[in-house]
Amino acid sequence: MSSQQGILTVISGFSGAGKGTVLKRLLEKYDNYALSISATTRKPRDGEENGREYFFKTREEFEKMIAKDELIEYAMYVNNYYGTPKAYVQEQLSLGRDVILEIEVQGALKVKEKFPDTPLLFIAPPSASELRRRLRGRGTEGADVIEERMRTAAREALVMESYDYIIVNDDLEECVDRVHGTILAEHEKSARSRGFIEHMREELNSADLKGE
Ligand code: 5GP
């Protein structure tokens, strides 16, 4: 992988942990990121637009995308398909942009299986009681939906160790800078600099340098 190539990063987190806000701020604050737009069979919510939040597909269209191998990964979540289209991600990575996939845990683990170099980041609230407080604070969901989200969070917490980094979202700006710092550090990993290392070795061993 050349050093010009961007890095693919997966970000997951419990519903209510503030992932959306963190990503929005990350994209405002730093200009090297591209957020992948997923395809889904769920219906658009009020204010959502096709091609902005998601590409909204029928089940049949989505299954065609699967058959044509157009998705990096896909998963079934609350009875709907969600998946990451390959083309945009590949294009942005080759332009040198760092691409973020904001996906749930099953999809995250599939990406890691396919591309083991991909860092998996998990955004967590400081505590379970804070998560409940944030879910209540949204004011859009009833108590039963909130309890369902808390149970989903408990299930998702079972795979938190599979993530490479757990980043606590207590203070928004701090969390955004930690996410950015983690991705920057990924660029410096020796495994991503194989070409540079080879080149350095060749130069060090080349005839021109001998005896200089
Ligand atoms: P929502 O319906 O609330 O927008 O998203 C539900 C869940 O689906 C979230 O946890 C979100 O991260 C996840 N998700 C969104 N896009 C994708 C995707 O392309 N693949 C997978 N595996 N999960 C996704």
PDB file of C-alpha atoms and ligand atoms in Angstrom:
ATOM      1  CA  MET A   1       0.000   0.000   0.000  1.00  0.00           C
ATOM      2  CA  SER A   2       1.537   3.348  -0.977  1.00  0.00           C
ATOM      3  CA  SER A   3       1.801   6.138   1.584  1.00  0.00           C
ATOM      4  CA  GLN A   4      -0.495   8.235  -0.674  1.00  0.00           C
ATOM      5  CA  GLN A   5      -3.349   5.799  -0.120  1.00  0.00           C
ATOM      6  CA  GLY A   6      -5.926   6.825   2.481  1.00  0.00           C
ATOM      7  CA  ILE A   7      -6.818   4.662   5.462  1.00  0.00           C
ATOM      8  CA  LEU A   8     -10.102   2.891   5.909  1.00  0.00           C
ATOM      9  CA  THR A   9     -11.367   3.207   9.498  1.00  0.00           C
ATOM     10  CA  VAL A  10     -14.451   1.660  11.065  1.00  0.00           C
ATOM     11  CA  ILE A  11     -16.324   3.534  13.783  1.00  0.00           C
ATOM     12  CA  SER A  12     -19.079   1.928  15.827  1.00  0.00           C
ATOM     13  CA  GLY A  13     -20.741   2.774  19.101  1.00  0.00           C
ATOM     14  CA  PHE A  14     -23.951   2.333  21.034  1.00  0.00           C
ATOM     15  CA  SER A  15     -26.956   4.217  19.773  1.00  0.00           C
ATOM     16  CA  GLY A  16     -26.938   7.389  21.914  1.00  0.00           C
ATOM     17  CA  ALA A  17     -23.162   7.469  22.450  1.00  0.00           C
ATOM     18  CA  GLY A  18     -22.945  10.552  20.235  1.00  0.00           C
ATOM     19  CA  LYS A  19     -21.151   8.923  17.267  1.00  0.00           C
ATOM     20  CA  GLY A  20     -23.051  11.006  14.720  1.00  0.00           C
ATOM     21  CA  THR A  21     -22.095  14.277  16.421  1.00  0.00           C
ATOM     22  CA  VAL A  22     -18.464  13.167  16.768  1.00  0.00           C
ATOM     23  CA  LEU A  23     -18.245  12.294  13.058  1.00  0.00           C
ATOM     24  CA  LYS A  24     -19.944  15.498  11.978  1.00  0.00           C
ATOM     25  CA  ARG A  25     -17.449  17.534  14.017  1.00  0.00           C
ATOM     26  CA  LEU A  26     -14.486  15.442  12.793  1.00  0.00           C
ATOM     27  CA  LEU A  27     -15.409  16.209   9.175  1.00  0.00           C
ATOM     28  CA  GLU A  28     -15.871  19.927   9.954  1.00  0.00           C
ATOM     29  CA  LYS A  29     -12.597  20.199  11.797  1.00  0.00           C
ATOM     30  CA  TYR A  30     -10.261  18.187   9.556  1.00  0.00           C
ATOM     31  CA  ASP A  31     -10.446  18.083   5.809  1.00  0.00           C
ATOM     32  CA  ASN A  32      -8.903  14.754   4.883  1.00  0.00           C
ATOM     33  CA  TYR A  33     -11.896  12.587   5.717  1.00  0.00           C
ATOM     34  CA  ALA A  34     -14.627  11.108   3.569  1.00  0.00           C
ATOM     35  CA  LEU A  35     -17.643   9.460   5.143  1.00  0.00           C
ATOM     36  CA  SER A  36     -18.929   6.439   3.274  1.00  0.00           C
ATOM     37  CA  ILE A  37     -22.645   6.536   2.452  1.00  0.00           C
ATOM     38  CA  SER A  38     -24.300   3.176   3.075  1.00  0.00           C
ATOM     39  CA  ALA A  39     -27.136   1.485   1.262  1.00  0.00           C
ATOM     40  CA  THR A  40     -30.107   0.368   3.344  1.00  0.00           C
ATOM     41  CA  THR A  41     -33.557  -1.135   2.940  1.00  0.00           C
ATOM     42  CA  ARG A  42     -34.941   0.831   5.882  1.00  0.00           C
ATOM     43  CA  LYS A  43     -37.359   3.644   5.088  1.00  0.00           C
ATOM     44  CA  PRO A  44     -36.031   7.228   5.154  1.00  0.00           C
ATOM     45  CA  ARG A  45     -36.761   9.128   8.386  1.00  0.00           C
ATOM     46  CA  ASP A  46     -38.104  12.680   8.291  1.00  0.00           C
ATOM     47  CA  GLY A  47     -35.477  14.993   6.848  1.00  0.00           C
ATOM     48  CA  GLU A  48     -33.324  12.229   5.372  1.00  0.00           C
ATOM     49  CA  GLU A  49     -32.450  12.391   1.675  1.00  0.00           C
ATOM     50  CA  ASN A  50     -31.531   9.652  -0.746  1.00  0.00           C
ATOM     51  CA  GLY A  51     -27.791   9.842  -1.424  1.00  0.00           C
ATOM     52  CA  ARG A  52     -27.067  12.018   1.637  1.00  0.00           C
ATOM     53  CA  GLU A  53     -27.713   9.927   4.769  1.00  0.00           C
ATOM     54  CA  TYR A  54     -28.150   6.660   2.862  1.00  0.00           C
ATOM     55  CA  PHE A  55     -28.910   5.213  -0.538  1.00  0.00           C
ATOM     56  CA  PHE A  56     -32.427   3.914   0.124  1.00  0.00           C
ATOM     57  CA  LYS A  57     -33.044   0.632  -1.693  1.00  0.00           C
ATOM     58  CA  THR A  58     -35.775  -1.949  -2.013  1.00  0.00           C
ATOM     59  CA  ARG A  59     -34.950  -5.412  -0.736  1.00  0.00           C
ATOM     60  CA  GLU A  60     -34.716  -6.614  -4.325  1.00  0.00           C
ATOM     61  CA  GLU A  61     -32.287  -3.857  -5.311  1.00  0.00           C
ATOM     62  CA  PHE A  62     -30.179  -4.542  -2.241  1.00  0.00           C
ATOM     63  CA  GLU A  63     -30.040  -8.274  -2.962  1.00  0.00           C
ATOM     64  CA  LYS A  64     -28.890  -7.459  -6.503  1.00  0.00           C
ATOM     65  CA  MET A  65     -26.028  -5.413  -5.051  1.00  0.00           C
ATOM     66  CA  ILE A  66     -25.058  -8.423  -2.936  1.00  0.00           C
ATOM     67  CA  ALA A  67     -25.217 -10.763  -5.945  1.00  0.00           C
ATOM     68  CA  LYS A  68     -23.062  -8.401  -8.020  1.00  0.00           C
ATOM     69  CA  ASP A  69     -20.484  -8.203  -5.213  1.00  0.00           C
ATOM     70  CA  GLU A  70     -20.876  -4.421  -5.019  1.00  0.00           C
ATOM     71  CA  LEU A  71     -20.643  -4.239  -1.210  1.00  0.00           C
ATOM     72  CA  ILE A  72     -17.580  -4.350   1.046  1.00  0.00           C
ATOM     73  CA  GLU A  73     -19.770  -5.748   3.813  1.00  0.00           C
ATOM     74  CA  TYR A  74     -23.421  -5.917   4.719  1.00  0.00           C
ATOM     75  CA  ALA A  75     -25.462  -6.928   7.726  1.00  0.00           C
ATOM     76  CA  MET A  76     -29.062  -7.373   8.776  1.00  0.00           C
ATOM     77  CA  TYR A  77     -29.935  -4.969  11.593  1.00  0.00           C
ATOM     78  CA  VAL A  78     -33.451  -4.679  13.058  1.00  0.00           C
ATOM     79  CA  ASN A  79     -34.915  -6.499  10.007  1.00  0.00           C
ATOM     80  CA  ASN A  80     -33.258  -4.288   7.426  1.00  0.00           C
ATOM     81  CA  TYR A  81     -30.175  -4.679   5.293  1.00  0.00           C
ATOM     82  CA  TYR A  82     -27.340  -2.163   5.679  1.00  0.00           C
ATOM     83  CA  GLY A  83     -24.225  -2.307   3.523  1.00  0.00           C
ATOM     84  CA  THR A  84     -21.189  -0.366   2.345  1.00  0.00           C
ATOM     85  CA  PRO A  85     -20.877   0.159  -1.437  1.00  0.00           C
ATOM     86  CA  LYS A  86     -17.340  -0.586  -2.656  1.00  0.00           C
ATOM     87  CA  ALA A  87     -16.951   1.909  -5.489  1.00  0.00           C
ATOM     88  CA  TYR A  88     -16.984   5.171  -3.498  1.00  0.00           C
ATOM     89  CA  VAL A  89     -14.725   3.816  -0.754  1.00  0.00           C
ATOM     90  CA  GLN A  90     -12.129   2.579  -3.249  1.00  0.00           C
ATOM     91  CA  GLU A  91     -12.216   5.842  -5.206  1.00  0.00           C
ATOM     92  CA  GLN A  92     -11.745   8.012  -2.101  1.00  0.00           C
ATOM     93  CA  LEU A  93      -8.950   5.820  -0.702  1.00  0.00           C
ATOM     94  CA  SER A  94      -7.057   6.017  -3.976  1.00  0.00           C
ATOM     95  CA  LEU A  95      -7.393   9.824  -3.854  1.00  0.00           C
ATOM     96  CA  GLY A  96      -5.589   9.665  -0.509  1.00  0.00           C
ATOM     97  CA  ARG A  97      -8.592  10.464   1.666  1.00  0.00           C
ATOM     98  CA  ASP A  98      -9.187   8.673   4.952  1.00  0.00           C
ATOM     99  CA  VAL A  99     -12.528   6.953   4.647  1.00  0.00           C
ATOM    100  CA  ILE A 100     -14.753   6.332   7.644  1.00  0.00           C
ATOM    101  CA  LEU A 101     -17.368   3.606   7.799  1.00  0.00           C
ATOM    102  CA  GLU A 102     -19.923   4.252  10.522  1.00  0.00           C
ATOM    103  CA  ILE A 103     -21.356   0.759  10.845  1.00  0.00           C
ATOM    104  CA  GLU A 104     -22.683  -1.649  13.451  1.00  0.00           C
ATOM    105  CA  VAL A 105     -20.616  -4.393  15.051  1.00  0.00           C
ATOM    106  CA  GLN A 106     -21.349  -7.389  12.754  1.00  0.00           C
ATOM    107  CA  GLY A 107     -20.291  -5.358   9.700  1.00  0.00           C
ATOM    108  CA  ALA A 108     -17.222  -4.057  11.555  1.00  0.00           C
ATOM    109  CA  LEU A 109     -16.040  -7.603  12.259  1.00  0.00           C
ATOM    110  CA  LYS A 110     -16.554  -8.578   8.610  1.00  0.00           C
ATOM    111  CA  VAL A 111     -14.444  -5.640   7.438  1.00  0.00           C
ATOM    112  CA  LYS A 112     -11.683  -6.683   9.866  1.00  0.00           C
ATOM    113  CA  GLU A 113     -11.786 -10.239   8.505  1.00  0.00           C
ATOM    114  CA  LYS A 114     -11.449  -9.025   4.910  1.00  0.00           C
ATOM    115  CA  PHE A 115      -8.963  -6.230   5.588  1.00  0.00           C
ATOM    116  CA  PRO A 116      -7.098  -7.006   8.823  1.00  0.00           C
ATOM    117  CA  ASP A 117      -5.184  -3.688   8.716  1.00  0.00           C
ATOM    118  CA  THR A 118      -8.416  -1.722   9.221  1.00  0.00           C
ATOM    119  CA  PRO A 119      -8.503  -0.039  12.639  1.00  0.00           C
ATOM    120  CA  LEU A 120     -11.801  -0.579  14.479  1.00  0.00           C
ATOM    121  CA  LEU A 121     -12.770   2.287  16.808  1.00  0.00           C
ATOM    122  CA  PHE A 122     -15.568   2.051  19.312  1.00  0.00           C
ATOM    123  CA  ILE A 123     -17.086   5.250  20.708  1.00  0.00           C
ATOM    124  CA  ALA A 124     -18.420   4.646  24.189  1.00  0.00           C
ATOM    125  CA  PRO A 125     -20.272   6.881  26.629  1.00  0.00           C
ATOM    126  CA  PRO A 126     -18.532   7.451  29.996  1.00  0.00           C
ATOM    127  CA  SER A 127     -21.048   5.129  31.723  1.00  0.00           C
ATOM    128  CA  ALA A 128     -24.288   3.202  31.208  1.00  0.00           C
ATOM    129  CA  SER A 129     -26.235   5.756  33.262  1.00  0.00           C
ATOM    130  CA  GLU A 130     -24.888   8.548  31.051  1.00  0.00           C
ATOM    131  CA  LEU A 131     -25.989   6.550  27.980  1.00  0.00           C
ATOM    132  CA  ARG A 132     -29.535   6.313  29.373  1.00  0.00           C
ATOM    133  CA  ARG A 133     -29.484  10.015  30.193  1.00  0.00           C
ATOM    134  CA  ARG A 134     -28.407  10.877  26.611  1.00  0.00           C
ATOM    135  CA  LEU A 135     -31.068   8.614  25.100  1.00  0.00           C
ATOM    136  CA  ARG A 136     -33.728  10.271  27.271  1.00  0.00           C
ATOM    137  CA  GLY A 137     -32.348  13.706  26.417  1.00  0.00           C
ATOM    138  CA  ARG A 138     -33.066  13.196  22.714  1.00  0.00           C
ATOM    139  CA  GLY A 139     -36.716  13.416  23.683  1.00  0.00           C
ATOM    140  CA  THR A 140     -37.808  11.598  20.523  1.00  0.00           C
ATOM    141  CA  GLU A 141     -38.201   8.074  21.868  1.00  0.00           C
ATOM    142  CA  GLY A 142     -40.529   6.457  24.355  1.00  0.00           C
ATOM    143  CA  ALA A 143     -39.350   4.583  27.449  1.00  0.00           C
ATOM    144  CA  ASP A 144     -39.720   1.174  25.774  1.00  0.00           C
ATOM    145  CA  VAL A 145     -37.516   2.210  22.822  1.00  0.00           C
ATOM    146  CA  ILE A 146     -34.917   3.537  25.259  1.00  0.00           C
ATOM    147  CA  GLU A 147     -34.900   0.241  27.173  1.00  0.00           C
ATOM    148  CA  GLU A 148     -34.576  -1.676  23.874  1.00  0.00           C
ATOM    149  CA  ARG A 149     -31.553   0.492  22.921  1.00  0.00           C
ATOM    150  CA  MET A 150     -30.010  -0.224  26.353  1.00  0.00           C
ATOM    151  CA  ARG A 151     -30.440  -3.978  25.782  1.00  0.00           C
ATOM    152  CA  THR A 152     -28.890  -3.684  22.298  1.00  0.00           C
ATOM    153  CA  ALA A 153     -25.980  -1.794  23.878  1.00  0.00           C
ATOM    154  CA  ALA A 154     -25.512  -4.637  26.400  1.00  0.00           C
ATOM    155  CA  ARG A 155     -25.291  -7.129  23.494  1.00  0.00           C
ATOM    156  CA  GLU A 156     -22.896  -4.912  21.550  1.00  0.00           C
ATOM    157  CA  ALA A 157     -20.713  -4.542  24.649  1.00  0.00           C
ATOM    158  CA  LEU A 158     -19.978  -8.284  24.376  1.00  0.00           C
ATOM    159  CA  VAL A 159     -17.757  -7.651  21.356  1.00  0.00           C
ATOM    160  CA  MET A 160     -16.056  -4.445  22.489  1.00  0.00           C
ATOM    161  CA  GLU A 161     -12.736  -6.265  22.939  1.00  0.00           C
ATOM    162  CA  SER A 162     -12.673  -7.052  19.217  1.00  0.00           C
ATOM    163  CA  TYR A 163     -12.187  -3.347  18.596  1.00  0.00           C
ATOM    164  CA  ASP A 164      -8.662  -1.936  18.430  1.00  0.00           C
ATOM    165  CA  TYR A 165      -9.545   1.295  20.229  1.00  0.00           C
ATOM    166  CA  ILE A 166     -12.227   2.312  22.712  1.00  0.00           C
ATOM    167  CA  ILE A 167     -12.665   6.071  22.752  1.00  0.00           C
ATOM    168  CA  VAL A 168     -14.825   7.581  25.473  1.00  0.00           C
ATOM    169  CA  ASN A 169     -17.048  10.432  24.394  1.00  0.00           C
ATOM    170  CA  ASP A 170     -17.192  12.613  27.490  1.00  0.00           C
ATOM    171  CA  ASP A 171     -16.091  15.951  26.072  1.00  0.00           C
ATOM    172  CA  LEU A 172     -16.950  16.270  22.344  1.00  0.00           C
ATOM    173  CA  GLU A 173     -13.839  18.178  21.176  1.00  0.00           C
ATOM    174  CA  GLU A 174     -11.530  15.882  23.130  1.00  0.00           C
ATOM    175  CA  CYS A 175     -13.213  12.825  21.662  1.00  0.00           C
ATOM    176  CA  VAL A 176     -12.948  14.215  18.105  1.00  0.00           C
ATOM    177  CA  ASP A 177      -9.235  14.951  18.589  1.00  0.00           C
ATOM    178  CA  ARG A 178      -8.628  11.465  19.987  1.00  0.00           C
ATOM    179  CA  VAL A 179     -10.312   9.873  16.974  1.00  0.00           C
ATOM    180  CA  HIS A 180      -8.229  12.067  14.655  1.00  0.00           C
ATOM    181  CA  GLY A 181      -5.013  11.318  16.592  1.00  0.00           C
ATOM    182  CA  THR A 182      -5.685   7.587  16.431  1.00  0.00           C
ATOM    183  CA  ILE A 183      -6.141   7.680  12.652  1.00  0.00           C
ATOM    184  CA  LEU A 184      -3.019   9.848  12.230  1.00  0.00           C
ATOM    185  CA  ALA A 185      -1.001   7.325  14.230  1.00  0.00           C
ATOM    186  CA  GLU A 186      -2.322   4.534  11.978  1.00  0.00           C
ATOM    187  CA  HIS A 187      -0.608   6.245   9.030  1.00  0.00           C
ATOM    188  CA  GLU A 188       2.756   5.864  10.775  1.00  0.00           C
ATOM    189  CA  LYS A 189       2.488   2.120  11.359  1.00  0.00           C
ATOM    190  CA  SER A 190       5.489   0.284   9.927  1.00  0.00           C
ATOM    191  CA  ALA A 191       3.162  -2.175   8.197  1.00  0.00           C
ATOM    192  CA  ARG A 192       1.892   0.727   6.077  1.00  0.00           C
ATOM    193  CA  SER A 193       5.408   1.809   5.104  1.00  0.00           C
ATOM    194  CA  ARG A 194       6.690  -1.370   3.498  1.00  0.00           C
ATOM    195  CA  GLY A 195       7.525   0.450   0.261  1.00  0.00           C
ATOM    196  CA  PHE A 196       9.450   3.141   2.138  1.00  0.00           C
ATOM    197  CA  ILE A 197      11.374   0.555   4.185  1.00  0.00           C
ATOM    198  CA  GLU A 198      12.308  -1.397   1.032  1.00  0.00           C
ATOM    199  CA  HIS A 199      13.413   1.766  -0.713  1.00  0.00           C
ATOM    200  CA  MET A 200      15.503   2.827   2.295  1.00  0.00           C
ATOM    201  CA  ARG A 201      17.209  -0.584   2.384  1.00  0.00           C
ATOM    202  CA  GLU A 202      17.950  -0.505  -1.319  1.00  0.00           C
ATOM    203  CA  GLU A 203      19.398   2.982  -1.049  1.00  0.00           C
ATOM    204  CA  LEU A 204      21.502   2.077   1.965  1.00  0.00           C
ATOM    205  CA  ASN A 205      22.901  -0.903   0.107  1.00  0.00           C
ATOM    206  CA  SER A 206      23.330   0.804  -3.251  1.00  0.00           C
ATOM    207  CA  ALA A 207      26.726   1.190  -4.855  1.00  0.00           C
ATOM    208  CA  ASP A 208      26.471   5.021  -5.023  1.00  0.00           C
ATOM    209  CA  LEU A 209      26.358   5.407  -1.286  1.00  0.00           C
ATOM    210  CA  LYS A 210      29.217   2.998  -0.527  1.00  0.00           C
ATOM    211  CA  GLY A 211      32.323   4.814   0.573  1.00  0.00           C
ATOM    212  CA  GLU A 212      30.644   8.252   0.678  1.00  0.00           C
TER     213      GLU A 212
HETATM  214  P1  5GP B   1     -29.864   3.767  11.562  1.00  0.00           P
HETATM  215  O1  5GP B   1     -31.008   2.990  10.969  1.00  0.00           O
HETATM  216  O2  5GP B   1     -30.151   4.232  12.954  1.00  0.00           O
HETATM  217  O3  5GP B   1     -29.405   4.877  10.649  1.00  0.00           O
HETATM  218  O4  5GP B   1     -28.631   2.756  11.672  1.00  0.00           O
HETATM  219  C1  5GP B   1     -28.725   1.569  12.368  1.00  0.00           C
HETATM  220  C2  5GP B   1     -27.355   0.925  12.506  1.00  0.00           C
HETATM  221  O5  5GP B   1     -26.864   0.526  11.228  1.00  0.00           O
HETATM  222  C3  5GP B   1     -26.281   1.849  13.102  1.00  0.00           C
HETATM  223  O6  5GP B   1     -25.616   1.124  14.137  1.00  0.00           O
HETATM  224  C4  5GP B   1     -25.344   2.112  11.953  1.00  0.00           C
HETATM  225  O7  5GP B   1     -24.002   2.283  12.397  1.00  0.00           O
HETATM  226  C5  5GP B   1     -25.486   0.824  11.160  1.00  0.00           C
HETATM  227  N1  5GP B   1     -25.090   0.962   9.757  1.00  0.00           N
HETATM  228  C6  5GP B   1     -25.254   2.026   8.942  1.00  0.00           C
HETATM  229  N2  5GP B   1     -24.747   1.764   7.736  1.00  0.00           N
HETATM  230  C7  5GP B   1     -24.229   0.505   7.774  1.00  0.00           C
HETATM  231  C8  5GP B   1     -23.541  -0.334   6.819  1.00  0.00           C
HETATM  232  O8  5GP B   1     -23.269   0.032   5.680  1.00  0.00           O
HETATM  233  N3  5GP B   1     -23.198  -1.576   7.237  1.00  0.00           N
HETATM  234  C9  5GP B   1     -23.459  -2.027   8.490  1.00  0.00           C
HETATM  235  N4  5GP B   1     -23.033  -3.245   8.806  1.00  0.00           N
HETATM  236  N5  5GP B   1     -24.089  -1.266   9.417  1.00  0.00           N
HETATM  237  C10 5GP B   1     -24.471  -0.017   9.072  1.00  0.00           C
END
